[in-house]
Amino acid sequence: MHKNFIDGVWCEGPGVRENLNPSDLSNLVGLYAQADSQQTQQAIQAAAYVQPLWAAYGPQRRAEALDQIGTEILARREELGRLLASEEGKVLPEAVAEVSRAGHIFKFFAGEALRMTGEHLDSVRPGIEVDILRQPVGVVGIITPWNFPIAIPAWKIAPALAYGNSVVFKPADLVPGSAWALAEIISRAGLPAGTFNLVMGRGSVVGQVLAESANVSAITFTGSTSTGRHLMQVAGARLARLQLEMGGKNPLVVLDDADLEHAVECAVQGAYFSTGQRCTASSRIIVEKGIHQRFIEAVASRLSEIRVGHALHEGTHIGPVAEEAQLRQNLEYVDIGQAEGARLAYGGQPLSRTSEGYYMSPALFVDAAPDMRIAQEEIFGPVACVIPADDYEHALEIANGTPFGLSAGICTGSLKHATHFKRHVKSGMVMVNTPTAGVDYHVPFGGTKASSYGPREQGHQAIEFFTTLKTAYTLA
Ligand code: ADP
């Protein structure tokens, strides 16, 4: 039984959760404690008490702790990758790459701990000096989703700790294994008790207490738009600092002058890999009319080569859907798309494999209209639709025509169109001749419109959320 880590102590909870492998439901990954609201309060109190001490440790010791955590994650990437693939269902190479990314993030923020810079100016009043200081925010509540069980926790926990904050971390119920393994590594990094707390449990219990507690100064969340809005109502109402990463409905524009083979790879990789369970996945593929027919034939043919199967089996390209409810939702959208009049050109069927799991074939819709539900609502599965466009301007208009704005891509040989798209597409990230999904760890991540709220995550810019400014005036 894997316990919660509260105030430096491993604690059983009132509840237990079974962590099952979506590639093989007969495989129990492990049993994980579920905390109640009282334990969550205890973690918050411990974090609030110790935070000034952690801040006073100074950048060198904080950097060393984060570097040690990053080193261990990287050294254990194969083992942790297997665990991640077992509980989430992404294929092993993707899972190992995600673990590596988490290790690199800790190492990046180890360096950032040493770069918590301020500014010094002369006052407009003679004889007075002004310092603009960066300080930790306090206790940071971290709420994460199931699709990146170690990378997303890493990119929130590492900067929080680097800049001297303490942490109460609530992972997604579905994937406590990677979170627990990460917490266990952090528990041995020499942080004072209470600086980092793992509180596994239900969103409506643990997450709700984090949202409500006056001792939690900031909440960083990645998940659904509805939960993001709820946090805004609860934590926003008490004026907590908020960083929300929510949905996407990311467009990939393919123009007539694109390299066909490369555009097909970008579309297939962006839409279907990781089982389409990435907030940056391409779910609307907007294709100019001259290349349209060749493109959809080539994508359908490429999809016929994709092997869907057990995440740990060699040769699998796409693993199962992570959970039953998500599989049901994906298949419902396949029905919705057909009822709306889009044509299902490939896949969209439940699959059976030698082990019982949540398998489905990647679904490709063609002849979709921009206002259809399958072209407007986030599905979060291996379901994408092709929307025909008359020309570049039309494609851009369609690309911008949803409430979301996380990532957007264009495949083109035209510098003019690529440059125009980079400037005018309404998204936080834009990709030219690369898939909409797949981002670096040392640069900002985030979106516009309903996709994101608050300052960017990752890169040096993460400092904006995880620190607060103080302006100090001194009579010299
Ligand atoms: P997903 O579709 O990724 O499961 P959710 O928004 O449901 O998206 O979940 C993302 C995270 O938010 C999870 O850790 C979940 O437990 C948590 N969560 C869910 N409901 C609440 C809530 N009412 N308050 C705080 N956190 C919540």
mmCIF file with all atom_site columns, C-alpha atoms and ligand atoms in Angstrom, residues 142-147 170-174 201-211 219 221-228 230-231 234 323 326 329 378 380, ligand 1:
data_model
loop_
_atom_site.group_PDB
_atom_site.id
_atom_site.type_symbol
_atom_site.label_atom_id
_atom_site.label_alt_id
_atom_site.label_comp_id
_atom_site.label_asym_id
_atom_site.label_entity_id
_atom_site.label_seq_id
_atom_site.pdbx_PDB_ins_code
_atom_site.Cartn_x
_atom_site.Cartn_y
_atom_site.Cartn_z
_atom_site.occupancy
_atom_site.B_iso_or_equiv
_atom_site.pdbx_formal_charge
_atom_site.auth_seq_id
_atom_site.auth_comp_id
_atom_site.auth_asym_id
_atom_site.auth_atom_id
_atom_site.pdbx_PDB_model_num
ATOM   1  C CA  . ILE A 1 142 ? -0.681  21.668 -7.200  1.00 0.00 ? 142 ILE A CA  1
ATOM   2  C CA  . ILE A 1 143 ? -3.533  19.800 -8.939  1.00 0.00 ? 143 ILE A CA  1
ATOM   3  C CA  . THR A 1 144 ? -2.629  17.674 -11.948 1.00 0.00 ? 144 THR A CA  1
ATOM   4  C CA  . PRO A 1 145 ? -4.403  15.554 -14.605 1.00 0.00 ? 145 PRO A CA  1
ATOM   5  C CA  . TRP A 1 146 ? -3.796  11.970 -15.709 1.00 0.00 ? 146 TRP A CA  1
ATOM   6  C CA  . ASN A 1 147 ? -2.374  12.409 -19.208 1.00 0.00 ? 147 ASN A CA  1
ATOM   7  C CA  . LYS A 1 170 ? -2.657  16.379 -5.424  1.00 0.00 ? 170 LYS A CA  1
ATOM   8  C CA  . PRO A 1 171 ? -2.202  14.106 -8.448  1.00 0.00 ? 171 PRO A CA  1
ATOM   9  C CA  . ALA A 1 172 ? -5.022  12.742 -10.603 1.00 0.00 ? 172 ALA A CA  1
ATOM   10 C CA  . ASP A 1 173 ? -6.816  9.780  -9.013  1.00 0.00 ? 173 ASP A CA  1
ATOM   11 C CA  . LEU A 1 174 ? -6.209  7.648  -12.081 1.00 0.00 ? 174 LEU A CA  1
ATOM   12 C CA  . GLY A 1 201 ? -7.361  11.566 -3.092  1.00 0.00 ? 201 GLY A CA  1
ATOM   13 C CA  . ARG A 1 202 ? -10.474 12.776 -4.804  1.00 0.00 ? 202 ARG A CA  1
ATOM   14 C CA  . GLY A 1 203 ? -10.606 16.130 -6.548  1.00 0.00 ? 203 GLY A CA  1
ATOM   15 C CA  . SER A 1 204 ? -13.877 16.981 -4.838  1.00 0.00 ? 204 SER A CA  1
ATOM   16 C CA  . VAL A 1 205 ? -12.276 16.345 -1.421  1.00 0.00 ? 205 VAL A CA  1
ATOM   17 C CA  . VAL A 1 206 ? -8.533  17.101 -1.535  1.00 0.00 ? 206 VAL A CA  1
ATOM   18 C CA  . GLY A 1 207 ? -8.729  19.558 -4.448  1.00 0.00 ? 207 GLY A CA  1
ATOM   19 C CA  . GLN A 1 208 ? -11.677 21.334 -2.888  1.00 0.00 ? 208 GLN A CA  1
ATOM   20 C CA  . VAL A 1 209 ? -9.832  21.859 0.425   1.00 0.00 ? 209 VAL A CA  1
ATOM   21 C CA  . LEU A 1 210 ? -6.841  23.281 -1.459  1.00 0.00 ? 210 LEU A CA  1
ATOM   22 C CA  . ALA A 1 211 ? -9.152  25.634 -3.328  1.00 0.00 ? 211 ALA A CA  1
ATOM   23 C CA  . ILE A 1 219 ? -3.021  27.094 -7.047  1.00 0.00 ? 219 ILE A CA  1
ATOM   24 C CA  . PHE A 1 221 ? -3.947  23.393 -12.064 1.00 0.00 ? 221 PHE A CA  1
ATOM   25 C CA  . THR A 1 222 ? -4.029  21.426 -15.309 1.00 0.00 ? 222 THR A CA  1
ATOM   26 C CA  . GLY A 1 223 ? -7.223  19.628 -16.258 1.00 0.00 ? 223 GLY A CA  1
ATOM   27 C CA  . SER A 1 224 ? -10.654 20.142 -17.698 1.00 0.00 ? 224 SER A CA  1
ATOM   28 C CA  . THR A 1 225 ? -12.202 23.515 -18.409 1.00 0.00 ? 225 THR A CA  1
ATOM   29 C CA  . SER A 1 226 ? -15.103 22.763 -16.066 1.00 0.00 ? 226 SER A CA  1
ATOM   30 C CA  . THR A 1 227 ? -12.818 22.067 -13.086 1.00 0.00 ? 227 THR A CA  1
ATOM   31 C CA  . GLY A 1 228 ? -10.719 25.110 -14.017 1.00 0.00 ? 228 GLY A CA  1
ATOM   32 C CA  . HIS A 1 230 ? -14.825 25.754 -10.595 1.00 0.00 ? 230 HIS A CA  1
ATOM   33 C CA  . LEU A 1 231 ? -11.410 26.574 -9.119  1.00 0.00 ? 231 LEU A CA  1
ATOM   34 C CA  . VAL A 1 234 ? -13.804 28.926 -5.294  1.00 0.00 ? 234 VAL A CA  1
ATOM   35 C CA  . GLU A 1 323 ? -9.964  4.999  -18.645 1.00 0.00 ? 323 GLU A CA  1
ATOM   36 C CA  . GLN A 1 326 ? -12.877 8.465  -21.634 1.00 0.00 ? 326 GLN A CA  1
ATOM   37 C CA  . GLN A 1 329 ? -16.832 9.567  -24.484 1.00 0.00 ? 329 GLN A CA  1
ATOM   38 C CA  . GLU A 1 378 ? -12.383 18.923 -26.908 1.00 0.00 ? 378 GLU A CA  1
ATOM   39 C CA  . PHE A 1 380 ? -9.287  14.171 -25.703 1.00 0.00 ? 380 PHE A CA  1
HETATM 40 P P1  . ADP B 2 .   ? -9.443  15.214 -16.329 1.00 0.00 ? 1   ADP B P1  1
HETATM 41 O O1  . ADP B 2 .   ? -10.380 15.158 -17.457 1.00 0.00 ? 1   ADP B O1  1
HETATM 42 O O2  . ADP B 2 .   ? -8.006  15.433 -16.698 1.00 0.00 ? 1   ADP B O2  1
HETATM 43 O O3  . ADP B 2 .   ? -9.652  14.144 -15.292 1.00 0.00 ? 1   ADP B O3  1
HETATM 44 P P2  . ADP B 2 .   ? -10.378 17.007 -14.277 1.00 0.00 ? 1   ADP B P2  1
HETATM 45 O O4  . ADP B 2 .   ? -10.506 18.492 -14.329 1.00 0.00 ? 1   ADP B O4  1
HETATM 46 O O5  . ADP B 2 .   ? -11.571 16.222 -13.924 1.00 0.00 ? 1   ADP B O5  1
HETATM 47 O O6  . ADP B 2 .   ? -9.810  16.614 -15.675 1.00 0.00 ? 1   ADP B O6  1
HETATM 48 O O7  . ADP B 2 .   ? -9.215  16.587 -13.280 1.00 0.00 ? 1   ADP B O7  1
HETATM 49 C C1  . ADP B 2 .   ? -7.980  17.260 -13.198 1.00 0.00 ? 1   ADP B C1  1
HETATM 50 C C2  . ADP B 2 .   ? -7.546  17.317 -11.749 1.00 0.00 ? 1   ADP B C2  1
HETATM 51 O O8  . ADP B 2 .   ? -8.469  18.130 -11.025 1.00 0.00 ? 1   ADP B O8  1
HETATM 52 C C3  . ADP B 2 .   ? -7.548  15.958 -11.052 1.00 0.00 ? 1   ADP B C3  1
HETATM 53 O O9  . ADP B 2 .   ? -6.454  15.886 -10.161 1.00 0.00 ? 1   ADP B O9  1
HETATM 54 C C4  . ADP B 2 .   ? -8.857  15.971 -10.327 1.00 0.00 ? 1   ADP B C4  1
HETATM 55 O O10 . ADP B 2 .   ? -8.894  15.101 -9.218  1.00 0.00 ? 1   ADP B O10 1
HETATM 56 C C5  . ADP B 2 .   ? -8.950  17.428 -9.884  1.00 0.00 ? 1   ADP B C5  1
HETATM 57 N N1  . ADP B 2 .   ? -10.308 17.875 -9.538  1.00 0.00 ? 1   ADP B N1  1
HETATM 58 C C6  . ADP B 2 .   ? -11.473 17.369 -9.976  1.00 0.00 ? 1   ADP B C6  1
HETATM 59 N N2  . ADP B 2 .   ? -12.512 18.001 -9.411  1.00 0.00 ? 1   ADP B N2  1
HETATM 60 C C7  . ADP B 2 .   ? -12.001 18.950 -8.583  1.00 0.00 ? 1   ADP B C7  1
HETATM 61 C C8  . ADP B 2 .   ? -12.553 19.937 -7.714  1.00 0.00 ? 1   ADP B C8  1
HETATM 62 N N3  . ADP B 2 .   ? -13.867 20.089 -7.567  1.00 0.00 ? 1   ADP B N3  1
HETATM 63 N N4  . ADP B 2 .   ? -11.715 20.738 -7.035  1.00 0.00 ? 1   ADP B N4  1
HETATM 64 C C9  . ADP B 2 .   ? -10.384 20.619 -7.190  1.00 0.00 ? 1   ADP B C9  1
HETATM 65 N N5  . ADP B 2 .   ? -9.797  19.691 -7.977  1.00 0.00 ? 1   ADP B N5  1
HETATM 66 C C10 . ADP B 2 .   ? -10.577 18.868 -8.676  1.00 0.00 ? 1   ADP B C10 1
#
